[in-house]
Coordinates of C-alpha atoms and ligand atoms in Angstrom, one line a residue:
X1 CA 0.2 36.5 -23.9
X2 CA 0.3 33.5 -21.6
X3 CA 0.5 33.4 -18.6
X4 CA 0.5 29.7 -17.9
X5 CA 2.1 28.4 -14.0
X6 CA 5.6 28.0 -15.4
X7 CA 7.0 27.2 -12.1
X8 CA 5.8 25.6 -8.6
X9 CA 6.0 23.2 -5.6
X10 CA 3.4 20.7 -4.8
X11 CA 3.5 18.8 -1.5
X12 CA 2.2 15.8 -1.1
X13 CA 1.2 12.6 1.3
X14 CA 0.4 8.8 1.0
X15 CA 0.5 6.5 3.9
X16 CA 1.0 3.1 3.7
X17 CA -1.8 0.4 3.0
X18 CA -2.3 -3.0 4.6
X19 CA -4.1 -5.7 2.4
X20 CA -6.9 -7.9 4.2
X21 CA -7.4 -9.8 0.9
X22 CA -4.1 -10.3 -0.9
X23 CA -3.0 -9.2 -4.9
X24 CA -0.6 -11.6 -5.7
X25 CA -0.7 -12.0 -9.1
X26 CA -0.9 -9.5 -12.5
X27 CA -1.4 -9.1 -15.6
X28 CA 0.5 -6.7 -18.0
X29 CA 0.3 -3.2 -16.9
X30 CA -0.3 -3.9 -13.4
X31 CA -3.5 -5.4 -14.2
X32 CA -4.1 -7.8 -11.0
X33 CA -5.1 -11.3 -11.1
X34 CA -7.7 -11.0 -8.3
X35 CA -9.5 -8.2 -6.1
X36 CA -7.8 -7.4 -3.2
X37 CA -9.5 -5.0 -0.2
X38 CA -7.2 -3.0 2.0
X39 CA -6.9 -0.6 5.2
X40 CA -5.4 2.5 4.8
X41 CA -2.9 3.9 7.5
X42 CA -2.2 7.1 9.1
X43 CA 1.0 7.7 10.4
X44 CA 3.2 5.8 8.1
X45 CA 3.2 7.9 5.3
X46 CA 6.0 9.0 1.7
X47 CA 6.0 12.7 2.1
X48 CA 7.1 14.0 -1.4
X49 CA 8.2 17.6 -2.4
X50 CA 8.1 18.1 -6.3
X51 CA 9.3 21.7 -6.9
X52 CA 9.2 22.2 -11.0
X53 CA 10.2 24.7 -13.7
X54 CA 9.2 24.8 -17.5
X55 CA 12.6 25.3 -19.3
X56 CA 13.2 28.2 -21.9
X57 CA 13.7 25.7 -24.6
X58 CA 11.3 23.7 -25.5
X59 CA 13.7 21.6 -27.5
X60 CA 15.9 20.6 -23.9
X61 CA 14.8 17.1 -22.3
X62 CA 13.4 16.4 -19.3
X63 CA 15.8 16.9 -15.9
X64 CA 15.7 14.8 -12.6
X65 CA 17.0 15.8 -9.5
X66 CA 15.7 12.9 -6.8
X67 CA 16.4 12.9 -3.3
X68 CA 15.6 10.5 -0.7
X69 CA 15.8 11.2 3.2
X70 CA 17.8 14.2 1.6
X71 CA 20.4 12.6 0.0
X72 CA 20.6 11.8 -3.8
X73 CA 19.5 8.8 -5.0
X74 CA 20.3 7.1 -8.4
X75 CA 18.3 4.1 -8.3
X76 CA 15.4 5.9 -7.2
X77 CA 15.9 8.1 -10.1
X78 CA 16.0 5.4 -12.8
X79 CA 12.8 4.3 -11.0
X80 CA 10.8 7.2 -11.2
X81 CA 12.4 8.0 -15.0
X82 CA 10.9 4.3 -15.7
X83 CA 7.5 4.9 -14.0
X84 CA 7.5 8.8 -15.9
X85 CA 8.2 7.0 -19.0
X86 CA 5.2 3.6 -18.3
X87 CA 2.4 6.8 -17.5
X88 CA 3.7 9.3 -20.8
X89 CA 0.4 8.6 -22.7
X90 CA -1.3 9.7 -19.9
X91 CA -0.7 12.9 -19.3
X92 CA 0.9 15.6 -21.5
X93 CA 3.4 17.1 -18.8
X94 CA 6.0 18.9 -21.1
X95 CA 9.7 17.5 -22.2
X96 CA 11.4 20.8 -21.5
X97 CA 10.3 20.3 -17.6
X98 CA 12.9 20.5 -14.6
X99 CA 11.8 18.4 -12.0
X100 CA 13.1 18.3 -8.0
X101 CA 12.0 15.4 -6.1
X102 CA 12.0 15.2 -2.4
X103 CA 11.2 12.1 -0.4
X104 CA 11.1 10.7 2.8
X105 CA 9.3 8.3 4.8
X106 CA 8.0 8.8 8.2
X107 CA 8.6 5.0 8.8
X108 CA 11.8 2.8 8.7
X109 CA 13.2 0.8 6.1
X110 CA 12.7 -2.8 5.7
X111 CA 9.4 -2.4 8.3
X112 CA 7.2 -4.4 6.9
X113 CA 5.2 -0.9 5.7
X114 CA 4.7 -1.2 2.5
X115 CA 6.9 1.9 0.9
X116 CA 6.7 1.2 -2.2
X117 CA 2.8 2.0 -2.1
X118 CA 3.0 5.0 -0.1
X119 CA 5.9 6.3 -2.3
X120 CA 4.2 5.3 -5.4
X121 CA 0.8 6.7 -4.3
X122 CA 2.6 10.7 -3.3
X123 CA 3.9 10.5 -6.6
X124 CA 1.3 9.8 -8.4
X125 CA -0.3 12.9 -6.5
X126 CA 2.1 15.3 -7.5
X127 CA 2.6 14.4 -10.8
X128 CA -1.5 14.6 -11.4
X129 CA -1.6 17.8 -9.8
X130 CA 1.3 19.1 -11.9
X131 CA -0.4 18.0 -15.1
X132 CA -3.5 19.8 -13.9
X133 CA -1.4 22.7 -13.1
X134 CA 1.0 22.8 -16.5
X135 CA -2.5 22.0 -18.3
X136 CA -4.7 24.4 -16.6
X137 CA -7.0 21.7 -16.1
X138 CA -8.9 21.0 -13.0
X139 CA -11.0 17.8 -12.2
X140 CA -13.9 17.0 -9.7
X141 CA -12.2 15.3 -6.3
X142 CA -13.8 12.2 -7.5
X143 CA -12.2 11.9 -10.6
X144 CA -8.7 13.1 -9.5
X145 CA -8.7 10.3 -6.9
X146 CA -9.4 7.9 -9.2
X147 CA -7.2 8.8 -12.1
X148 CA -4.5 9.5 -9.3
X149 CA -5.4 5.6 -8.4
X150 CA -4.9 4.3 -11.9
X151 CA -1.5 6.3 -12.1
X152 CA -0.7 5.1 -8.6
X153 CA -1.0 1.4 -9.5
X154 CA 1.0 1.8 -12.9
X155 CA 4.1 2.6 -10.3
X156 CA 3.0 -0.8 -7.9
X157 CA 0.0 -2.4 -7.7
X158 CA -1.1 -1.9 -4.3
X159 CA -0.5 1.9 -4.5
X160 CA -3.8 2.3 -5.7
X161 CA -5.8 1.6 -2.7
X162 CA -3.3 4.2 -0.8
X163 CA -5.7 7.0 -2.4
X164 CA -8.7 6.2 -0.2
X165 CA -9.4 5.5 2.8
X166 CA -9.9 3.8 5.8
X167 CA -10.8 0.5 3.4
X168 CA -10.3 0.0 -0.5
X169 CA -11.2 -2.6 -3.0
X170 CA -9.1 -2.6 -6.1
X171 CA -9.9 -5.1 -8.7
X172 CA -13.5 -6.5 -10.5
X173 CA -15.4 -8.0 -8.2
X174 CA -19.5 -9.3 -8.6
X175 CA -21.7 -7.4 -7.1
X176 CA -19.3 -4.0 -6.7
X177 CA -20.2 -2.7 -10.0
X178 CA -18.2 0.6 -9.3
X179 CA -15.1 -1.5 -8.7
X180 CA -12.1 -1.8 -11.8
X181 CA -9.3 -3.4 -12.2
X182 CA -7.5 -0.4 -13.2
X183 CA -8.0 1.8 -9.7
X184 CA -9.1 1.7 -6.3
X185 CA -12.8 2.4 -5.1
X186 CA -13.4 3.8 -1.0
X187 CA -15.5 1.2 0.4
X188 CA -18.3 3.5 2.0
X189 CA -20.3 0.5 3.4
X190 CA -18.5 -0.3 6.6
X191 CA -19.3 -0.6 10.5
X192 CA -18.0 2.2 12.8
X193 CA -15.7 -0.2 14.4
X194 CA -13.6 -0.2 11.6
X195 CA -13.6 3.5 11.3
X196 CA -10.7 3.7 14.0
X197 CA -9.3 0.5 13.9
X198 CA -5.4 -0.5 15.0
X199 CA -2.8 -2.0 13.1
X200 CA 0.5 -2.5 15.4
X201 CA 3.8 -3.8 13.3
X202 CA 5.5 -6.1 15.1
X203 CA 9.3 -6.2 13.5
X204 CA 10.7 -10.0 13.3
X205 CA 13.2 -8.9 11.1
X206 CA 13.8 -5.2 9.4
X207 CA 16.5 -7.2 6.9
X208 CA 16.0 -6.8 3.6
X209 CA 13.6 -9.6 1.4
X210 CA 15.1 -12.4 -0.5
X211 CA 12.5 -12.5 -3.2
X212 CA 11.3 -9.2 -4.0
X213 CA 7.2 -8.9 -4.5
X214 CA 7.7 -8.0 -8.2
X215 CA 9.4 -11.5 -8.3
X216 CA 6.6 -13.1 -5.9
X217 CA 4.1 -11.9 -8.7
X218 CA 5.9 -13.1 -11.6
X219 CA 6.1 -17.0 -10.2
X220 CA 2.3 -16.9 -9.7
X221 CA 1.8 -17.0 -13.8
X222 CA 3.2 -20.9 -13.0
X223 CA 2.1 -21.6 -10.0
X224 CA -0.1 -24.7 -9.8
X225 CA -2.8 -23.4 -7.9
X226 CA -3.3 -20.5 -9.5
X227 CA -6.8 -21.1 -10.5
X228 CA -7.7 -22.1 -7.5
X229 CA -6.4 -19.2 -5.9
X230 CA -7.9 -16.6 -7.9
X231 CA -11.3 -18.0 -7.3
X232 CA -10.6 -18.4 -3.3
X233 CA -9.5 -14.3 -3.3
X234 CA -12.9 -13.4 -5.1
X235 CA -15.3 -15.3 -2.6
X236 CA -12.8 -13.7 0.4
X237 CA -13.1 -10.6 -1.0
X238 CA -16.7 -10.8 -1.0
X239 CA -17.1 -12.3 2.7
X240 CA -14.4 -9.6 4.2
X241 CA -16.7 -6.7 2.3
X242 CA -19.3 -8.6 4.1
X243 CA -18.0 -8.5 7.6
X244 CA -16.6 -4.8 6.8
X245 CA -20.2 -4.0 6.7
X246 CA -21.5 -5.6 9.4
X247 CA -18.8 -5.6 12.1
X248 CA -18.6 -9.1 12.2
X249 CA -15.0 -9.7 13.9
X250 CA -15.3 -13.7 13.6
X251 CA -15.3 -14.0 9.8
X252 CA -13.1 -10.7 9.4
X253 CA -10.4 -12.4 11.7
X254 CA -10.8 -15.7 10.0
X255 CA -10.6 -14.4 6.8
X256 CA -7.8 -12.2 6.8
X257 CA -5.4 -15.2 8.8
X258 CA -5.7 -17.3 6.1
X259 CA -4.9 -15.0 3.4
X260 CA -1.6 -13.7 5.1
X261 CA -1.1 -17.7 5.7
X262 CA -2.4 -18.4 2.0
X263 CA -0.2 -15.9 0.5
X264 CA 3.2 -17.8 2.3
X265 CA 1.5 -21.1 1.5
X266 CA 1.7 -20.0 -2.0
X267 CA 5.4 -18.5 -1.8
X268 CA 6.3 -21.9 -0.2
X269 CA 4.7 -24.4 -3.2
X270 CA 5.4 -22.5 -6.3
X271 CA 7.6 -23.9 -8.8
X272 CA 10.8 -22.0 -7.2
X273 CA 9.3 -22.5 -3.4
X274 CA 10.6 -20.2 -0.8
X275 CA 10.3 -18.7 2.8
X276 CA 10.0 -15.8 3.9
X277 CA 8.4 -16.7 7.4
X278 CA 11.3 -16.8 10.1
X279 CA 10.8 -19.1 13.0
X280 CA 9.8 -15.8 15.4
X281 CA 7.0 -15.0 13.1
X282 CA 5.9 -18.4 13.9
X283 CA 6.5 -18.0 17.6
X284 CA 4.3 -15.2 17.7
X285 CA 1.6 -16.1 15.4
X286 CA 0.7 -18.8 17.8
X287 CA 0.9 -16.8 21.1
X288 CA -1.3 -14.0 19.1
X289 CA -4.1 -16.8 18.5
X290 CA -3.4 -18.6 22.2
X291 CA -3.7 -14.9 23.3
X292 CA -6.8 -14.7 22.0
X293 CA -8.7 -17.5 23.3
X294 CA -7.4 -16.7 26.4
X295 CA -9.1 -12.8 26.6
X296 CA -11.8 -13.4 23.5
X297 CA -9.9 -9.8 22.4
X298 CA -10.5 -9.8 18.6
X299 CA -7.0 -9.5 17.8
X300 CA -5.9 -10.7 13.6
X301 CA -2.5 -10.8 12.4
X302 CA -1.7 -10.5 9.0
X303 CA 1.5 -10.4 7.0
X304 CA 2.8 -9.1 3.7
X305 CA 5.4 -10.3 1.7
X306 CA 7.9 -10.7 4.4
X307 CA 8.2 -11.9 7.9
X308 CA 6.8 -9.3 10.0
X309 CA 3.4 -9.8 11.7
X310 CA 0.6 -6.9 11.4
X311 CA -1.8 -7.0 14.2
X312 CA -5.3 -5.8 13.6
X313 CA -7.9 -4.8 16.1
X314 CA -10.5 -2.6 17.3
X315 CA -9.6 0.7 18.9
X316 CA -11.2 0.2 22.1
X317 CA -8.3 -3.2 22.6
X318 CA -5.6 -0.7 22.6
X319 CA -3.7 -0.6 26.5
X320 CA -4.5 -4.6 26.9
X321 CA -2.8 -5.4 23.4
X322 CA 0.1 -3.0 23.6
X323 CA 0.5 -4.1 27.3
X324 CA 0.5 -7.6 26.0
X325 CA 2.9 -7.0 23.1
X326 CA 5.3 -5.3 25.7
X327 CA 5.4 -7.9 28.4
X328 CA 5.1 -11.1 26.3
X329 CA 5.7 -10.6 22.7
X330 CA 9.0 -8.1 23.3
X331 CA 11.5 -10.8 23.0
X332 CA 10.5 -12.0 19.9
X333 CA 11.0 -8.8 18.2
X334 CA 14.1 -7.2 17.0
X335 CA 15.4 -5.3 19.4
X336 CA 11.9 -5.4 20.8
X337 CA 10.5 -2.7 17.8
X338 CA 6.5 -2.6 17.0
X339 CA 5.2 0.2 15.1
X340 CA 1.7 1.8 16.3
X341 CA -0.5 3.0 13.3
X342 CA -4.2 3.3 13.0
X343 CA -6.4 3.3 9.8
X344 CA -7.3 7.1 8.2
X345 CA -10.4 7.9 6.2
X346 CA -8.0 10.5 4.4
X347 CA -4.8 9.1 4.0
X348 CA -3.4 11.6 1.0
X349 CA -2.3 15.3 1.8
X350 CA -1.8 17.9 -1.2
X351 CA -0.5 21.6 -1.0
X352 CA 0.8 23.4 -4.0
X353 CA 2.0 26.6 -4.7
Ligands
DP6_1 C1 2.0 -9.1 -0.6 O1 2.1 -3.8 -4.9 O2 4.3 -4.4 -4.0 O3 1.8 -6.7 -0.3 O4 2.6 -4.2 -8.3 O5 4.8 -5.4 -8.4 O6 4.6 -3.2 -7.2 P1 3.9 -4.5 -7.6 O7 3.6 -5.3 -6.3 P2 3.2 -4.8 -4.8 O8 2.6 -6.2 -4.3 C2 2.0 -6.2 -3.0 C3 1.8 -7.6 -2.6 C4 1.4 -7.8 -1.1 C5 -0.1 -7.9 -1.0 C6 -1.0 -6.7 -1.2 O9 -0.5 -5.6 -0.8 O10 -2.1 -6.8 -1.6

């Protein structure tokens, strides 16, 4: 007799990840082209319900219900049929499964949050739990991160590091010899500043991108500097792990402008060069660094593949830079929006039943 789960809900989290080192660049299957180091946020976050059901027949296909912000989504659906269909070898979750996904992000669209990592990353969760659960297997938390890291990144790239937290390094790197280009490692060495640093998203424009990141990626395997690149993300990777460690806010500052600046420098001078800057995240960039010299406050901004600006700084900043943001930096922003978050050492929730 078995008496094999045949039915269930899982429950599951990700927040968002901002990179200090960029990944811009791949390999097939979402192998990247350099390490990249990342904080992990805590309040924007994919919350993902996955409530499934092992079908009489085991000769009927696979079914898909998926909802997102409760309404049903077909793209999203062909998306996570895709990603189901890139991870099949592995895991051996059967074909005669019905599967209801849930999804919604605690976060608005078009933010400058990175959804696709925290969407990616609660997947990933639910659908590792559910092979545990359908396989009555079970895993040490160590290796269920880390395989739910290598799924993670198989959906995008950066949802890897979304599994750990407050800081993770995805990608080889000399000297880390625990780190792999196919998951995330939690970067354990760090200073206590770091442990509840800010991150405040200043919105310059919530409208969608005009090159997608997948697209950004793709233009790399031309781009003339490549090379050079891929060597300059290594030796940052190494001097941000550096100052992570030692709470050294000069070089971490210094290190992480000139990636988000490196990574636009690179969109501009590709073979196919474009922008994705808009004139108010220049506006603000320099009143961010004027700011700075002005109070000595160790405020960084950073910026993903868009043109909204992510402020990074150390807890203890927080009523001078929100006041700051409020009286001088408002009228840059659309309709004067910023975003509040703060890194998590746990940035992944599961509950299943
Ligand atoms: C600029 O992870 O979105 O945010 O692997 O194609 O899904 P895919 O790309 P994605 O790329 C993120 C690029 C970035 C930098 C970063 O997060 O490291």
């Amino acid at each position: 007799m078995n008496n094999r789960q045949k039915s269930g809900i899982i429950k599951t989290s990700a927040a968002s990840n901002i990179a200090l080192v960029k990944y811009w660049g791949k390999k097939h299957y979402q192998i990247p082209e350099n390490p990249s180091v990342s904080l992990s946020l805590s309040h924007s976050k994919s919350i993902t319900e996955t409530a499934w059901e092992i079908k009489e027949d085991p000769a009927s296909g696979l079914e898909l219900e998926f909802y997102f912000e409760q309404k049903e989504n077909v793209a999203f659906k062909q998306r996570v049929l895709g990603y189901l269909e890139t991870i099949s070898s592995m895991y051996s979750i059967p074909q005669n499964i019905k599967l209801q996904i849930k999804s919604y992000n605690t976060f608005p669209h078009s933010s400058g949050i990175a959804s696709s990592a925290s969407f990616m990353a609660s997947l990933a969760l639910a659908l590792k739990k559910l092979d545990e659960l359908v396989n009555e297997r079970s895993s040490s938390l160590e290796k269920f991160a880390q395989e739910t890291s290598t799924w993670a990144r198989m959906g995008s790239g950066s949802a890897c590091r979304s599994i750990f937290g407050p800081i993770s390094l995805w990608g080889k790197l000399d000297g880390y010899s625990e780190s792999s280009n196919e998951y995330a490692v939690p970067v354990k060495n760090y200073h206590d500043i770091f442990s509840d640093y800010r991150d405040t998203i200043l919105i310059i424009d919530s409208g969608p991108k005009k090159i997608s990141s997948q697209k950004g990626h793709q233009l790399m395997e031309e781009h003339p500097f490549k090379d050079a690149r891929y060597t300059q993300a290594r030796v940052n990777c190494q001097k941000i792990l550096d100052s992570l460690k030692t709470g050294d806010l000069k070089t971490f500052i210094s290190i992480v402008e000139s990636e988000a600046l490196m990574l636009h420098g690179l969109m501009m001078t590709g073979s196919k060069p474009y922008i994705l800057l808009r004139p108010n995240t220049l506006a603000v960039i320099d009143k961010i660094i004027s700011f700075r010299e002005r109070t000595e406050l160790p405020v960084a901004f950073t910026i993903d593949a868009g043109p909204n600006i992510h402020l990074l700084y150390p807890n203890h900043c927080h009523a001078q830079i929100k006041d700051y943001i409020q009286k001088e930096l408002g009228q840059f922003l659309e309709n004067r929006t910023f975003i509040e978050d703060q890194v998590s050492t746990l940035p992944t929730t599961i509950e299943f039943k």
